[in-house]
Amino acid sequence: MIPYAWFEEAQKRIAPHIRVTPLEYDAARDIYLKWESQQVTGSFKVRGALNKVLALQEWERQCGLVAASAGNHGQGLALAGKLAGAAVTIFASEHAVPAKVAAMRSLGATVELVPGGYGEAEQAGLAFAAHTQATWVSPYNNGLVIAGQGTLGLETLRQLPALSASTWVVPVGGGGLIAGIAAALHSSEAAARIGQTRLVAVQSQASPFFHAIYHRGSQAGVDELPSLADGLAGPLEPDALTIPIIRRLVDDFILVSEAQIAEAIRFAWTQYQQRIEGSAAAALAAVLSGGVTSRPAVVIISGGNIQPEIHAQIVKTEERT
């Protein structure tokens, strides 16, 4: 388990470099929406990357920083590397969202595009780090990264009114976000400030790797299809720290369809005037589709880095139907 002191230390470490993002209440649906899509770099991922990099020894930074990313972790790591004066190399799928690739490069990262999906990019990145003795910064398989992501849970908790019970709905790829939130909220320090809390993880039907691990203990045999939720796609490292945390502390793990994700993207735009990416929309889709029925629900909108043309197409298509 991640010690509560790590979350407190992470909050202090990253506070000068991030935003406190808004929490909005939709009374008609009895849901709270945490707009982490308004974070610097447009995603929660910057929290974990900053916490990890700023906690490194100087010699570890000077070896160079390496990661695999669908784009959001890469942007967070590139920003952290810029602040720390460290070179950053990101391995990404050749199918990565072009806007995310451009953003990583604009922040100073070297981006290597790899044939295949996230899994192939992760393997290439791990091999590169081992060969060059660079410092590997996983987006999920590291205690300091998880602690950084967990600061989102504590920040949200401070913004919420006193609730006797609530259901938190969180999108999951490698699980760093929900593992951090779960560990933070289950600590005795946080438990004293919160009522009964239920945690629900959400992933796309198109790439249900962690869903398979949660429900049957293995990701073997999982088929992967293209997904709007690109940040949730791909397999995990077999020894991921997030696996035991999530299997112990998360109450349920559900899947949503690509059509439901697209509808949630459109809904966020038309109802809240917020541009969100597919990974974030997965959590909102779980609520809108009836996959999560308990209220009040706290929906973590994890990022907003969607390719502009894709967003426009989804909104236009839904408006015609």
PDB file of C-alpha atoms in Angstrom:
ATOM      1  CA  MET A   1       0.000   0.000   0.000  1.00  0.00           C
ATOM      2  CA  ILE A   2       1.126   3.569  -0.660  1.00  0.00           C
ATOM      3  CA  PRO A   3       1.796   5.366   2.667  1.00  0.00           C
ATOM      4  CA  TYR A   4      -0.427   8.399   3.283  1.00  0.00           C
ATOM      5  CA  ALA A   5       2.685  10.494   3.925  1.00  0.00           C
ATOM      6  CA  TRP A   6       3.616   9.964   0.268  1.00  0.00           C
ATOM      7  CA  PHE A   7       0.424  11.716  -0.848  1.00  0.00           C
ATOM      8  CA  GLU A   8       1.109  14.657   1.453  1.00  0.00           C
ATOM      9  CA  GLU A   9       4.672  14.902   0.181  1.00  0.00           C
ATOM     10  CA  ALA A  10       3.464  14.670  -3.415  1.00  0.00           C
ATOM     11  CA  GLN A  11       0.982  17.501  -2.870  1.00  0.00           C
ATOM     12  CA  LYS A  12       3.732  19.788  -1.594  1.00  0.00           C
ATOM     13  CA  ARG A  13       6.170  18.746  -4.313  1.00  0.00           C
ATOM     14  CA  ILE A  14       3.906  19.332  -7.304  1.00  0.00           C
ATOM     15  CA  ALA A  15       1.708  22.196  -6.028  1.00  0.00           C
ATOM     16  CA  PRO A  16       3.817  25.007  -7.587  1.00  0.00           C
ATOM     17  CA  HIS A  17       3.504  23.431 -11.032  1.00  0.00           C
ATOM     18  CA  ILE A  18      -0.131  22.316 -11.362  1.00  0.00           C
ATOM     19  CA  ARG A  19      -3.626  23.755 -11.225  1.00  0.00           C
ATOM     20  CA  VAL A  20      -6.372  23.027  -8.730  1.00  0.00           C
ATOM     21  CA  THR A  21      -9.004  21.969 -11.250  1.00  0.00           C
ATOM     22  CA  PRO A  22     -12.706  22.733 -10.825  1.00  0.00           C
ATOM     23  CA  LEU A  23     -15.355  20.424  -9.389  1.00  0.00           C
ATOM     24  CA  GLU A  24     -18.830  21.033 -10.836  1.00  0.00           C
ATOM     25  CA  TYR A  25     -22.124  19.718  -9.495  1.00  0.00           C
ATOM     26  CA  ASP A  26     -24.892  18.686 -11.907  1.00  0.00           C
ATOM     27  CA  ALA A  27     -27.958  18.765  -9.677  1.00  0.00           C
ATOM     28  CA  ALA A  28     -30.257  17.301 -12.329  1.00  0.00           C
ATOM     29  CA  ARG A  29     -28.189  14.100 -12.412  1.00  0.00           C
ATOM     30  CA  ASP A  30     -26.739  14.266  -8.895  1.00  0.00           C
ATOM     31  CA  ILE A  31     -23.191  13.946 -10.158  1.00  0.00           C
ATOM     32  CA  TYR A  32     -19.988  15.817  -9.375  1.00  0.00           C
ATOM     33  CA  LEU A  33     -17.615  16.290 -12.299  1.00  0.00           C
ATOM     34  CA  LYS A  34     -13.931  16.782 -11.590  1.00  0.00           C
ATOM     35  CA  TRP A  35     -12.606  18.612 -14.655  1.00  0.00           C
ATOM     36  CA  GLU A  36      -9.011  17.429 -14.658  1.00  0.00           C
ATOM     37  CA  SER A  37      -9.200  18.039 -18.393  1.00  0.00           C
ATOM     38  CA  GLN A  38      -8.371  21.642 -17.411  1.00  0.00           C
ATOM     39  CA  GLN A  39      -5.064  20.615 -15.845  1.00  0.00           C
ATOM     40  CA  VAL A  40      -1.764  21.874 -17.267  1.00  0.00           C
ATOM     41  CA  THR A  41      -0.969  19.593 -20.227  1.00  0.00           C
ATOM     42  CA  GLY A  42      -4.712  18.777 -20.286  1.00  0.00           C
ATOM     43  CA  SER A  43      -4.517  15.632 -18.171  1.00  0.00           C
ATOM     44  CA  PHE A  44      -4.033  14.262 -14.655  1.00  0.00           C
ATOM     45  CA  LYS A  45      -0.898  12.460 -15.823  1.00  0.00           C
ATOM     46  CA  VAL A  46       1.286  15.477 -15.101  1.00  0.00           C
ATOM     47  CA  ARG A  47       0.742  14.916 -11.362  1.00  0.00           C
ATOM     48  CA  GLY A  48       2.451  11.536 -11.284  1.00  0.00           C
ATOM     49  CA  ALA A  49       5.205  12.465 -13.734  1.00  0.00           C
ATOM     50  CA  LEU A  50       6.114  15.592 -11.773  1.00  0.00           C
ATOM     51  CA  ASN A  51       6.114  13.806  -8.441  1.00  0.00           C
ATOM     52  CA  LYS A  52       8.379  11.054  -9.721  1.00  0.00           C
ATOM     53  CA  VAL A  53      10.855  13.302 -11.549  1.00  0.00           C
ATOM     54  CA  LEU A  54      11.126  15.947  -8.835  1.00  0.00           C
ATOM     55  CA  ALA A  55      11.832  13.202  -6.284  1.00  0.00           C
ATOM     56  CA  LEU A  56      14.671  11.679  -8.327  1.00  0.00           C
ATOM     57  CA  GLN A  57      18.321  12.160  -7.511  1.00  0.00           C
ATOM     58  CA  GLU A  58      20.112  14.537  -9.846  1.00  0.00           C
ATOM     59  CA  TRP A  59      22.216  11.737 -11.307  1.00  0.00           C
ATOM     60  CA  GLU A  60      19.045   9.820 -12.181  1.00  0.00           C
ATOM     61  CA  ARG A  61      17.702  12.812 -14.087  1.00  0.00           C
ATOM     62  CA  GLN A  62      20.987  13.331 -15.910  1.00  0.00           C
ATOM     63  CA  CYS A  63      20.822   9.774 -17.235  1.00  0.00           C
ATOM     64  CA  GLY A  64      17.789  10.892 -19.229  1.00  0.00           C
ATOM     65  CA  LEU A  65      14.139  10.011 -18.704  1.00  0.00           C
ATOM     66  CA  VAL A  66      12.328   7.389 -20.778  1.00  0.00           C
ATOM     67  CA  ALA A  67       8.692   6.340 -20.896  1.00  0.00           C
ATOM     68  CA  ALA A  68       6.008   4.820 -23.072  1.00  0.00           C
ATOM     69  CA  SER A  69       2.850   6.823 -23.516  1.00  0.00           C
ATOM     70  CA  ALA A  70      -0.303   7.252 -25.542  1.00  0.00           C
ATOM     71  CA  GLY A  71       0.448  10.957 -25.139  1.00  0.00           C
ATOM     72  CA  ASN A  72      -0.714  12.332 -21.803  1.00  0.00           C
ATOM     73  CA  HIS A  73       1.964  10.773 -19.603  1.00  0.00           C
ATOM     74  CA  GLY A  74       4.497  11.802 -22.236  1.00  0.00           C
ATOM     75  CA  GLN A  75       3.381  15.420 -22.005  1.00  0.00           C
ATOM     76  CA  GLY A  76       3.569  15.321 -18.222  1.00  0.00           C
ATOM     77  CA  LEU A  77       7.032  13.778 -18.317  1.00  0.00           C
ATOM     78  CA  ALA A  78       8.227  16.264 -20.932  1.00  0.00           C
ATOM     79  CA  LEU A  79       7.107  19.141 -18.727  1.00  0.00           C
ATOM     80  CA  ALA A  80       8.747  17.564 -15.679  1.00  0.00           C
ATOM     81  CA  GLY A  81      11.946  17.016 -17.652  1.00  0.00           C
ATOM     82  CA  LYS A  82      11.960  20.635 -18.768  1.00  0.00           C
ATOM     83  CA  LEU A  83      11.595  21.817 -15.158  1.00  0.00           C
ATOM     84  CA  ALA A  84      14.337  19.450 -13.976  1.00  0.00           C
ATOM     85  CA  GLY A  85      16.703  20.029 -16.900  1.00  0.00           C
ATOM     86  CA  ALA A  86      16.523  16.396 -18.026  1.00  0.00           C
ATOM     87  CA  ALA A  87      16.314  14.964 -21.537  1.00  0.00           C
ATOM     88  CA  VAL A  88      13.107  13.032 -22.221  1.00  0.00           C
ATOM     89  CA  THR A  89      12.478  10.262 -24.742  1.00  0.00           C
ATOM     90  CA  ILE A  90       8.947   8.944 -25.251  1.00  0.00           C
ATOM     91  CA  PHE A  91       8.011   5.758 -27.077  1.00  0.00           C
ATOM     92  CA  ALA A  92       4.524   5.885 -28.562  1.00  0.00           C
ATOM     93  CA  SER A  93       2.443   3.846 -30.952  1.00  0.00           C
ATOM     94  CA  GLU A  94       2.561   4.864 -34.591  1.00  0.00           C
ATOM     95  CA  HIS A  95      -1.210   5.208 -34.204  1.00  0.00           C
ATOM     96  CA  ALA A  96      -0.932   7.742 -31.359  1.00  0.00           C
ATOM     97  CA  VAL A  97      -3.158  10.821 -31.556  1.00  0.00           C
ATOM     98  CA  PRO A  98      -1.215  13.331 -33.690  1.00  0.00           C
ATOM     99  CA  ALA A  99      -2.110  16.260 -31.436  1.00  0.00           C
ATOM    100  CA  LYS A 100      -0.649  14.420 -28.451  1.00  0.00           C
ATOM    101  CA  VAL A 101       2.538  13.573 -30.344  1.00  0.00           C
ATOM    102  CA  ALA A 102       2.905  17.211 -31.392  1.00  0.00           C
ATOM    103  CA  ALA A 103       2.337  18.373 -27.810  1.00  0.00           C
ATOM    104  CA  MET A 104       5.025  16.040 -26.456  1.00  0.00           C
ATOM    105  CA  ARG A 105       7.497  17.332 -29.017  1.00  0.00           C
ATOM    106  CA  SER A 106       6.577  20.965 -28.365  1.00  0.00           C
ATOM    107  CA  LEU A 107       7.470  20.417 -24.701  1.00  0.00           C
ATOM    108  CA  GLY A 108      10.924  19.233 -25.719  1.00  0.00           C
ATOM    109  CA  ALA A 109      10.557  15.449 -25.730  1.00  0.00           C
ATOM    110  CA  THR A 110      12.066  13.189 -28.373  1.00  0.00           C
ATOM    111  CA  VAL A 111       9.221  10.962 -29.579  1.00  0.00           C
ATOM    112  CA  GLU A 112       9.930   7.570 -31.117  1.00  0.00           C
ATOM    113  CA  LEU A 113       6.942   6.058 -32.937  1.00  0.00           C
ATOM    114  CA  VAL A 114       6.711   2.279 -32.795  1.00  0.00           C
ATOM    115  CA  PRO A 115       4.699  -0.094 -35.025  1.00  0.00           C
ATOM    116  CA  GLY A 116       1.792  -1.629 -33.151  1.00  0.00           C
ATOM    117  CA  GLY A 117      -0.060  -0.423 -30.086  1.00  0.00           C
ATOM    118  CA  TYR A 118       0.797   0.755 -26.587  1.00  0.00           C
ATOM    119  CA  GLY A 119       2.128  -2.660 -25.586  1.00  0.00           C
ATOM    120  CA  GLU A 120       4.750  -2.602 -28.323  1.00  0.00           C
ATOM    121  CA  ALA A 121       5.705   0.970 -27.426  1.00  0.00           C
ATOM    122  CA  GLU A 122       6.152  -0.010 -23.776  1.00  0.00           C
ATOM    123  CA  GLN A 123       8.383  -2.944 -24.667  1.00  0.00           C
ATOM    124  CA  ALA A 124      10.496  -0.742 -26.939  1.00  0.00           C
ATOM    125  CA  GLY A 125      10.819   1.884 -24.223  1.00  0.00           C
ATOM    126  CA  LEU A 126      11.827  -0.630 -21.568  1.00  0.00           C
ATOM    127  CA  ALA A 127      14.447  -2.098 -23.899  1.00  0.00           C
ATOM    128  CA  PHE A 128      15.817   1.365 -24.720  1.00  0.00           C
ATOM    129  CA  ALA A 129      16.028   2.325 -21.045  1.00  0.00           C
ATOM    130  CA  ALA A 130      17.859  -0.899 -20.198  1.00  0.00           C
ATOM    131  CA  HIS A 131      20.307  -0.454 -23.080  1.00  0.00           C
ATOM    132  CA  THR A 132      21.109   3.194 -22.397  1.00  0.00           C
ATOM    133  CA  GLN A 133      20.859   3.063 -18.569  1.00  0.00           C
ATOM    134  CA  ALA A 134      18.290   5.858 -18.739  1.00  0.00           C
ATOM    135  CA  THR A 135      15.711   6.303 -15.960  1.00  0.00           C
ATOM    136  CA  TRP A 136      12.450   4.550 -16.764  1.00  0.00           C
ATOM    137  CA  VAL A 137       9.312   6.420 -15.669  1.00  0.00           C
ATOM    138  CA  SER A 138       6.280   4.174 -15.950  1.00  0.00           C
ATOM    139  CA  PRO A 139       2.888   5.878 -16.203  1.00  0.00           C
ATOM    140  CA  TYR A 140       1.465   3.455 -13.634  1.00  0.00           C
ATOM    141  CA  ASN A 141       3.967   0.928 -12.269  1.00  0.00           C
ATOM    142  CA  ASN A 142       5.709   3.111  -9.679  1.00  0.00           C
ATOM    143  CA  GLY A 143       4.807   4.140  -6.152  1.00  0.00           C
ATOM    144  CA  LEU A 144       5.755   7.797  -6.581  1.00  0.00           C
ATOM    145  CA  VAL A 145       3.767   8.062  -9.804  1.00  0.00           C
ATOM    146  CA  ILE A 146       0.747   6.484  -8.106  1.00  0.00           C
ATOM    147  CA  ALA A 147       1.115   8.879  -5.166  1.00  0.00           C
ATOM    148  CA  GLY A 148       1.188  11.821  -7.552  1.00  0.00           C
ATOM    149  CA  GLN A 149      -1.983  10.639  -9.275  1.00  0.00           C
ATOM    150  CA  GLY A 150      -3.597  10.120  -5.873  1.00  0.00           C
ATOM    151  CA  THR A 151      -3.314  13.817  -5.100  1.00  0.00           C
ATOM    152  CA  LEU A 152      -6.276  14.213  -7.446  1.00  0.00           C
ATOM    153  CA  GLY A 153      -8.369  12.195  -5.003  1.00  0.00           C
ATOM    154  CA  LEU A 154      -7.398  14.295  -2.009  1.00  0.00           C
ATOM    155  CA  GLU A 155      -7.937  17.522  -3.945  1.00  0.00           C
ATOM    156  CA  THR A 156     -11.416  16.360  -4.978  1.00  0.00           C
ATOM    157  CA  LEU A 157     -12.213  15.308  -1.423  1.00  0.00           C
ATOM    158  CA  ARG A 158     -11.409  18.799  -0.161  1.00  0.00           C
ATOM    159  CA  GLN A 159     -13.773  20.310  -2.755  1.00  0.00           C
ATOM    160  CA  LEU A 160     -16.718  18.003  -2.062  1.00  0.00           C
ATOM    161  CA  PRO A 161     -19.396  18.870   0.484  1.00  0.00           C
ATOM    162  CA  ALA A 162     -19.928  16.478   3.382  1.00  0.00           C
ATOM    163  CA  LEU A 163     -21.520  13.338   1.942  1.00  0.00           C
ATOM    164  CA  SER A 164     -22.734  10.320   3.895  1.00  0.00           C
ATOM    165  CA  ALA A 165     -22.011   8.131   0.863  1.00  0.00           C
ATOM    166  CA  SER A 166     -20.731   8.533  -2.696  1.00  0.00           C
ATOM    167  CA  THR A 167     -19.642   6.485  -5.702  1.00  0.00           C
ATOM    168  CA  TRP A 168     -16.441   7.525  -7.439  1.00  0.00           C
ATOM    169  CA  VAL A 169     -16.205   6.618 -11.131  1.00  0.00           C
ATOM    170  CA  VAL A 170     -12.675   6.540 -12.551  1.00  0.00           C
ATOM    171  CA  PRO A 171     -11.314   5.570 -15.997  1.00  0.00           C
ATOM    172  CA  VAL A 172      -8.601   2.915 -15.988  1.00  0.00           C
ATOM    173  CA  GLY A 173      -5.746   2.045 -18.329  1.00  0.00           C
ATOM    174  CA  GLY A 174      -2.678   1.014 -16.339  1.00  0.00           C
ATOM    175  CA  GLY A 175      -4.524   1.904 -13.165  1.00  0.00           C
ATOM    176  CA  GLY A 176      -2.256   4.574 -11.690  1.00  0.00           C
ATOM    177  CA  LEU A 177      -5.093   7.050 -11.189  1.00  0.00           C
ATOM    178  CA  ILE A 178      -7.632   4.811  -9.490  1.00  0.00           C
ATOM    179  CA  ALA A 179      -4.918   3.037  -7.472  1.00  0.00           C
ATOM    180  CA  GLY A 180      -3.751   6.404  -6.160  1.00  0.00           C
ATOM    181  CA  ILE A 181      -7.284   7.596  -5.435  1.00  0.00           C
ATOM    182  CA  ALA A 182      -8.211   4.306  -3.767  1.00  0.00           C
ATOM    183  CA  ALA A 183      -5.109   4.214  -1.569  1.00  0.00           C
ATOM    184  CA  ALA A 184      -5.566   7.849  -0.572  1.00  0.00           C
ATOM    185  CA  LEU A 185      -9.267   7.550   0.235  1.00  0.00           C
ATOM    186  CA  HIS A 186      -8.842   4.301   2.167  1.00  0.00           C
ATOM    187  CA  SER A 187      -6.194   5.786   4.439  1.00  0.00           C
ATOM    188  CA  SER A 188      -7.267   6.459   8.007  1.00  0.00           C
ATOM    189  CA  GLU A 189      -6.464  10.153   7.550  1.00  0.00           C
ATOM    190  CA  ALA A 190      -8.870  10.520   4.625  1.00  0.00           C
ATOM    191  CA  ALA A 191     -11.483   8.153   6.054  1.00  0.00           C
ATOM    192  CA  ALA A 192     -12.068  10.571   8.909  1.00  0.00           C
ATOM    193  CA  ARG A 193     -13.255  13.199   6.394  1.00  0.00           C
ATOM    194  CA  ILE A 194     -15.401  11.082   4.087  1.00  0.00           C
ATOM    195  CA  GLY A 195     -18.530   8.940   4.343  1.00  0.00           C
ATOM    196  CA  GLN A 196     -19.019   5.523   2.810  1.00  0.00           C
ATOM    197  CA  THR A 197     -17.209   5.477  -0.529  1.00  0.00           C
ATOM    198  CA  ARG A 198     -17.633   3.070  -3.425  1.00  0.00           C
ATOM    199  CA  LEU A 199     -15.041   2.987  -6.201  1.00  0.00           C
ATOM    200  CA  VAL A 200     -15.933   1.899  -9.738  1.00  0.00           C
ATOM    201  CA  ALA A 201     -13.312   1.440 -12.447  1.00  0.00           C
ATOM    202  CA  VAL A 202     -14.225   1.875 -16.121  1.00  0.00           C
ATOM    203  CA  GLN A 203     -12.541   0.722 -19.302  1.00  0.00           C
ATOM    204  CA  SER A 204     -13.551   0.396 -22.955  1.00  0.00           C
ATOM    205  CA  GLN A 205     -14.839  -2.877 -24.362  1.00  0.00           C
ATOM    206  CA  ALA A 206     -12.294  -2.363 -27.152  1.00  0.00           C
ATOM    207  CA  SER A 207      -9.268  -2.807 -24.866  1.00  0.00           C
ATOM    208  CA  PRO A 208     -10.331  -4.571 -21.641  1.00  0.00           C
ATOM    209  CA  PHE A 209      -6.927  -5.671 -20.335  1.00  0.00           C
ATOM    210  CA  PHE A 210      -7.247  -4.479 -16.739  1.00  0.00           C
ATOM    211  CA  HIS A 211     -10.912  -5.508 -16.656  1.00  0.00           C
ATOM    212  CA  ALA A 212      -9.781  -9.059 -17.429  1.00  0.00           C
ATOM    213  CA  ILE A 213      -7.108  -8.949 -14.715  1.00  0.00           C
ATOM    214  CA  TYR A 214      -9.626  -7.667 -12.156  1.00  0.00           C
ATOM    215  CA  HIS A 215     -12.303 -10.255 -12.915  1.00  0.00           C
ATOM    216  CA  ARG A 216     -10.325 -13.361 -13.864  1.00  0.00           C
ATOM    217  CA  GLY A 217      -6.752 -12.655 -12.785  1.00  0.00           C
ATOM    218  CA  SER A 218      -5.165 -12.629 -16.227  1.00  0.00           C
ATOM    219  CA  GLN A 219      -4.958 -10.458 -19.337  1.00  0.00           C
ATOM    220  CA  ALA A 220      -4.043 -13.437 -21.506  1.00  0.00           C
ATOM    221  CA  GLY A 221      -6.197 -13.814 -24.591  1.00  0.00           C
ATOM    222  CA  VAL A 222      -7.615 -10.296 -24.516  1.00  0.00           C
ATOM    223  CA  ASP A 223      -8.410  -8.945 -27.972  1.00  0.00           C
ATOM    224  CA  GLU A 224      -7.635  -5.278 -28.623  1.00  0.00           C
ATOM    225  CA  LEU A 225      -9.524  -3.096 -31.082  1.00  0.00           C
ATOM    226  CA  PRO A 226      -9.122   0.587 -31.988  1.00  0.00           C
ATOM    227  CA  SER A 227     -10.619   2.832 -29.334  1.00  0.00           C
ATOM    228  CA  LEU A 228     -11.525   6.468 -28.787  1.00  0.00           C
ATOM    229  CA  ALA A 229     -10.154   5.888 -25.287  1.00  0.00           C
ATOM    230  CA  ASP A 230      -6.565   5.632 -26.521  1.00  0.00           C
ATOM    231  CA  GLY A 231      -5.151   6.472 -23.082  1.00  0.00           C
ATOM    232  CA  LEU A 232      -6.813   3.392 -21.566  1.00  0.00           C
ATOM    233  CA  ALA A 233      -5.596   0.948 -24.206  1.00  0.00           C
ATOM    234  CA  GLY A 234      -2.938  -1.737 -24.077  1.00  0.00           C
ATOM    235  CA  PRO A 235      -1.674  -4.456 -21.727  1.00  0.00           C
ATOM    236  CA  LEU A 236       0.046  -3.984 -18.361  1.00  0.00           C
ATOM    237  CA  GLU A 237       3.437  -5.011 -17.072  1.00  0.00           C
ATOM    238  CA  PRO A 238       2.821  -8.343 -15.298  1.00  0.00           C
ATOM    239  CA  ASP A 239       4.245  -7.070 -11.999  1.00  0.00           C
ATOM    240  CA  ALA A 240       2.325  -3.775 -11.987  1.00  0.00           C
ATOM    241  CA  LEU A 241       1.902  -2.325  -8.491  1.00  0.00           C
ATOM    242  CA  THR A 242      -1.565  -1.174  -9.460  1.00  0.00           C
ATOM    243  CA  ILE A 243      -2.916  -4.727  -9.791  1.00  0.00           C
ATOM    244  CA  PRO A 244      -3.034  -5.742  -6.098  1.00  0.00           C
ATOM    245  CA  ILE A 245      -4.190  -2.265  -5.037  1.00  0.00           C
ATOM    246  CA  ILE A 246      -7.104  -2.243  -7.453  1.00  0.00           C
ATOM    247  CA  ARG A 247      -8.140  -5.844  -6.846  1.00  0.00           C
ATOM    248  CA  ARG A 248      -8.215  -5.122  -3.114  1.00  0.00           C
ATOM    249  CA  LEU A 249      -9.720  -1.638  -2.936  1.00  0.00           C
ATOM    250  CA  VAL A 250     -11.898  -1.140  -6.030  1.00  0.00           C
ATOM    251  CA  ASP A 251     -15.506  -2.276  -5.603  1.00  0.00           C
ATOM    252  CA  ASP A 252     -16.429  -2.909  -9.223  1.00  0.00           C
ATOM    253  CA  PHE A 253     -14.925  -2.778 -12.703  1.00  0.00           C
ATOM    254  CA  ILE A 254     -17.183  -2.279 -15.711  1.00  0.00           C
ATOM    255  CA  LEU A 255     -16.892  -1.804 -19.457  1.00  0.00           C
ATOM    256  CA  VAL A 256     -18.477   0.754 -21.779  1.00  0.00           C
ATOM    257  CA  SER A 257     -18.872   0.622 -25.537  1.00  0.00           C
ATOM    258  CA  GLU A 258     -17.246   2.880 -28.092  1.00  0.00           C
ATOM    259  CA  ALA A 259     -20.690   4.262 -28.965  1.00  0.00           C
ATOM    260  CA  GLN A 260     -21.275   5.163 -25.316  1.00  0.00           C
ATOM    261  CA  ILE A 261     -17.874   6.875 -25.140  1.00  0.00           C
ATOM    262  CA  ALA A 262     -18.700   8.925 -28.257  1.00  0.00           C
ATOM    263  CA  GLU A 263     -22.053   9.921 -26.761  1.00  0.00           C
ATOM    264  CA  ALA A 264     -20.326  11.036 -23.542  1.00  0.00           C
ATOM    265  CA  ILE A 265     -17.887  13.192 -25.529  1.00  0.00           C
ATOM    266  CA  ARG A 266     -20.832  14.848 -27.268  1.00  0.00           C
ATOM    267  CA  PHE A 267     -22.761  15.219 -23.994  1.00  0.00           C
ATOM    268  CA  ALA A 268     -19.855  16.924 -22.232  1.00  0.00           C
ATOM    269  CA  TRP A 269     -19.654  19.432 -25.076  1.00  0.00           C
ATOM    270  CA  THR A 270     -23.365  20.187 -25.422  1.00  0.00           C
ATOM    271  CA  GLN A 271     -24.282  20.025 -21.740  1.00  0.00           C
ATOM    272  CA  TYR A 272     -21.189  21.441 -20.021  1.00  0.00           C
ATOM    273  CA  GLN A 273     -19.274  23.119 -22.880  1.00  0.00           C
ATOM    274  CA  GLN A 274     -16.257  20.973 -22.044  1.00  0.00           C
ATOM    275  CA  ARG A 275     -14.005  19.276 -24.599  1.00  0.00           C
ATOM    276  CA  ILE A 276     -12.950  15.878 -23.242  1.00  0.00           C
ATOM    277  CA  GLU A 277     -11.052  12.960 -24.694  1.00  0.00           C
ATOM    278  CA  GLY A 278     -12.263   9.395 -25.019  1.00  0.00           C
ATOM    279  CA  SER A 279     -10.416   8.129 -21.962  1.00  0.00           C
ATOM    280  CA  ALA A 280     -12.147  10.684 -19.742  1.00  0.00           C
ATOM    281  CA  ALA A 281     -15.463  10.107 -21.485  1.00  0.00           C
ATOM    282  CA  ALA A 282     -15.397   6.445 -20.451  1.00  0.00           C
ATOM    283  CA  ALA A 283     -16.155   7.419 -16.845  1.00  0.00           C
ATOM    284  CA  LEU A 284     -18.953   9.776 -17.852  1.00  0.00           C
ATOM    285  CA  ALA A 285     -20.318   7.124 -20.221  1.00  0.00           C
ATOM    286  CA  ALA A 286     -20.631   4.678 -17.331  1.00  0.00           C
ATOM    287  CA  VAL A 287     -22.945   7.112 -15.555  1.00  0.00           C
ATOM    288  CA  LEU A 288     -24.951   8.276 -18.569  1.00  0.00           C
ATOM    289  CA  SER A 289     -25.526   4.733 -19.855  1.00  0.00           C
ATOM    290  CA  GLY A 290     -26.757   3.383 -16.531  1.00  0.00           C
ATOM    291  CA  GLY A 291     -23.701   1.259 -15.857  1.00  0.00           C
ATOM    292  CA  VAL A 292     -23.336   3.175 -12.593  1.00  0.00           C
ATOM    293  CA  THR A 293     -26.701   3.969 -10.991  1.00  0.00           C
ATOM    294  CA  SER A 294     -25.851   4.897  -7.393  1.00  0.00           C
ATOM    295  CA  ARG A 295     -25.849   8.576  -6.486  1.00  0.00           C
ATOM    296  CA  PRO A 296     -24.285  10.923  -5.773  1.00  0.00           C
ATOM    297  CA  ALA A 297     -21.521   9.970  -8.205  1.00  0.00           C
ATOM    298  CA  VAL A 298     -18.121  11.639  -8.421  1.00  0.00           C
ATOM    299  CA  VAL A 299     -16.950  11.377 -12.035  1.00  0.00           C
ATOM    300  CA  ILE A 300     -13.261  11.908 -12.730  1.00  0.00           C
ATOM    301  CA  ILE A 301     -12.865  13.610 -16.112  1.00  0.00           C
ATOM    302  CA  SER A 302      -9.238  12.664 -16.549  1.00  0.00           C
ATOM    303  CA  GLY A 303      -8.199  14.551 -19.682  1.00  0.00           C
ATOM    304  CA  GLY A 304      -9.169  16.728 -22.615  1.00  0.00           C
ATOM    305  CA  ASN A 305      -6.529  16.002 -25.262  1.00  0.00           C
ATOM    306  CA  ILE A 306      -8.698  14.807 -28.128  1.00  0.00           C
ATOM    307  CA  GLN A 307      -7.747  15.300 -31.763  1.00  0.00           C
ATOM    308  CA  PRO A 308      -9.757  18.405 -32.809  1.00  0.00           C
ATOM    309  CA  GLU A 309     -11.053  16.881 -36.039  1.00  0.00           C
ATOM    310  CA  ILE A 310     -12.229  13.749 -34.213  1.00  0.00           C
ATOM    311  CA  HIS A 311     -14.045  15.850 -31.625  1.00  0.00           C
ATOM    312  CA  ALA A 312     -15.716  17.929 -34.319  1.00  0.00           C
ATOM    313  CA  GLN A 313     -16.761  14.804 -36.194  1.00  0.00           C
ATOM    314  CA  ILE A 314     -18.278  13.209 -33.089  1.00  0.00           C
ATOM    315  CA  VAL A 315     -20.224  16.329 -32.156  1.00  0.00           C
ATOM    316  CA  LYS A 316     -21.426  16.863 -35.726  1.00  0.00           C
ATOM    317  CA  THR A 317     -22.431  13.217 -36.167  1.00  0.00           C
ATOM    318  CA  GLU A 318     -24.394  13.145 -32.924  1.00  0.00           C
ATOM    319  CA  GLU A 319     -26.110  16.433 -33.729  1.00  0.00           C
ATOM    320  CA  ARG A 320     -27.479  14.923 -36.986  1.00  0.00           C
ATOM    321  CA  THR A 321     -28.947  11.881 -35.232  1.00  0.00           C
TER     322      THR A 321
END
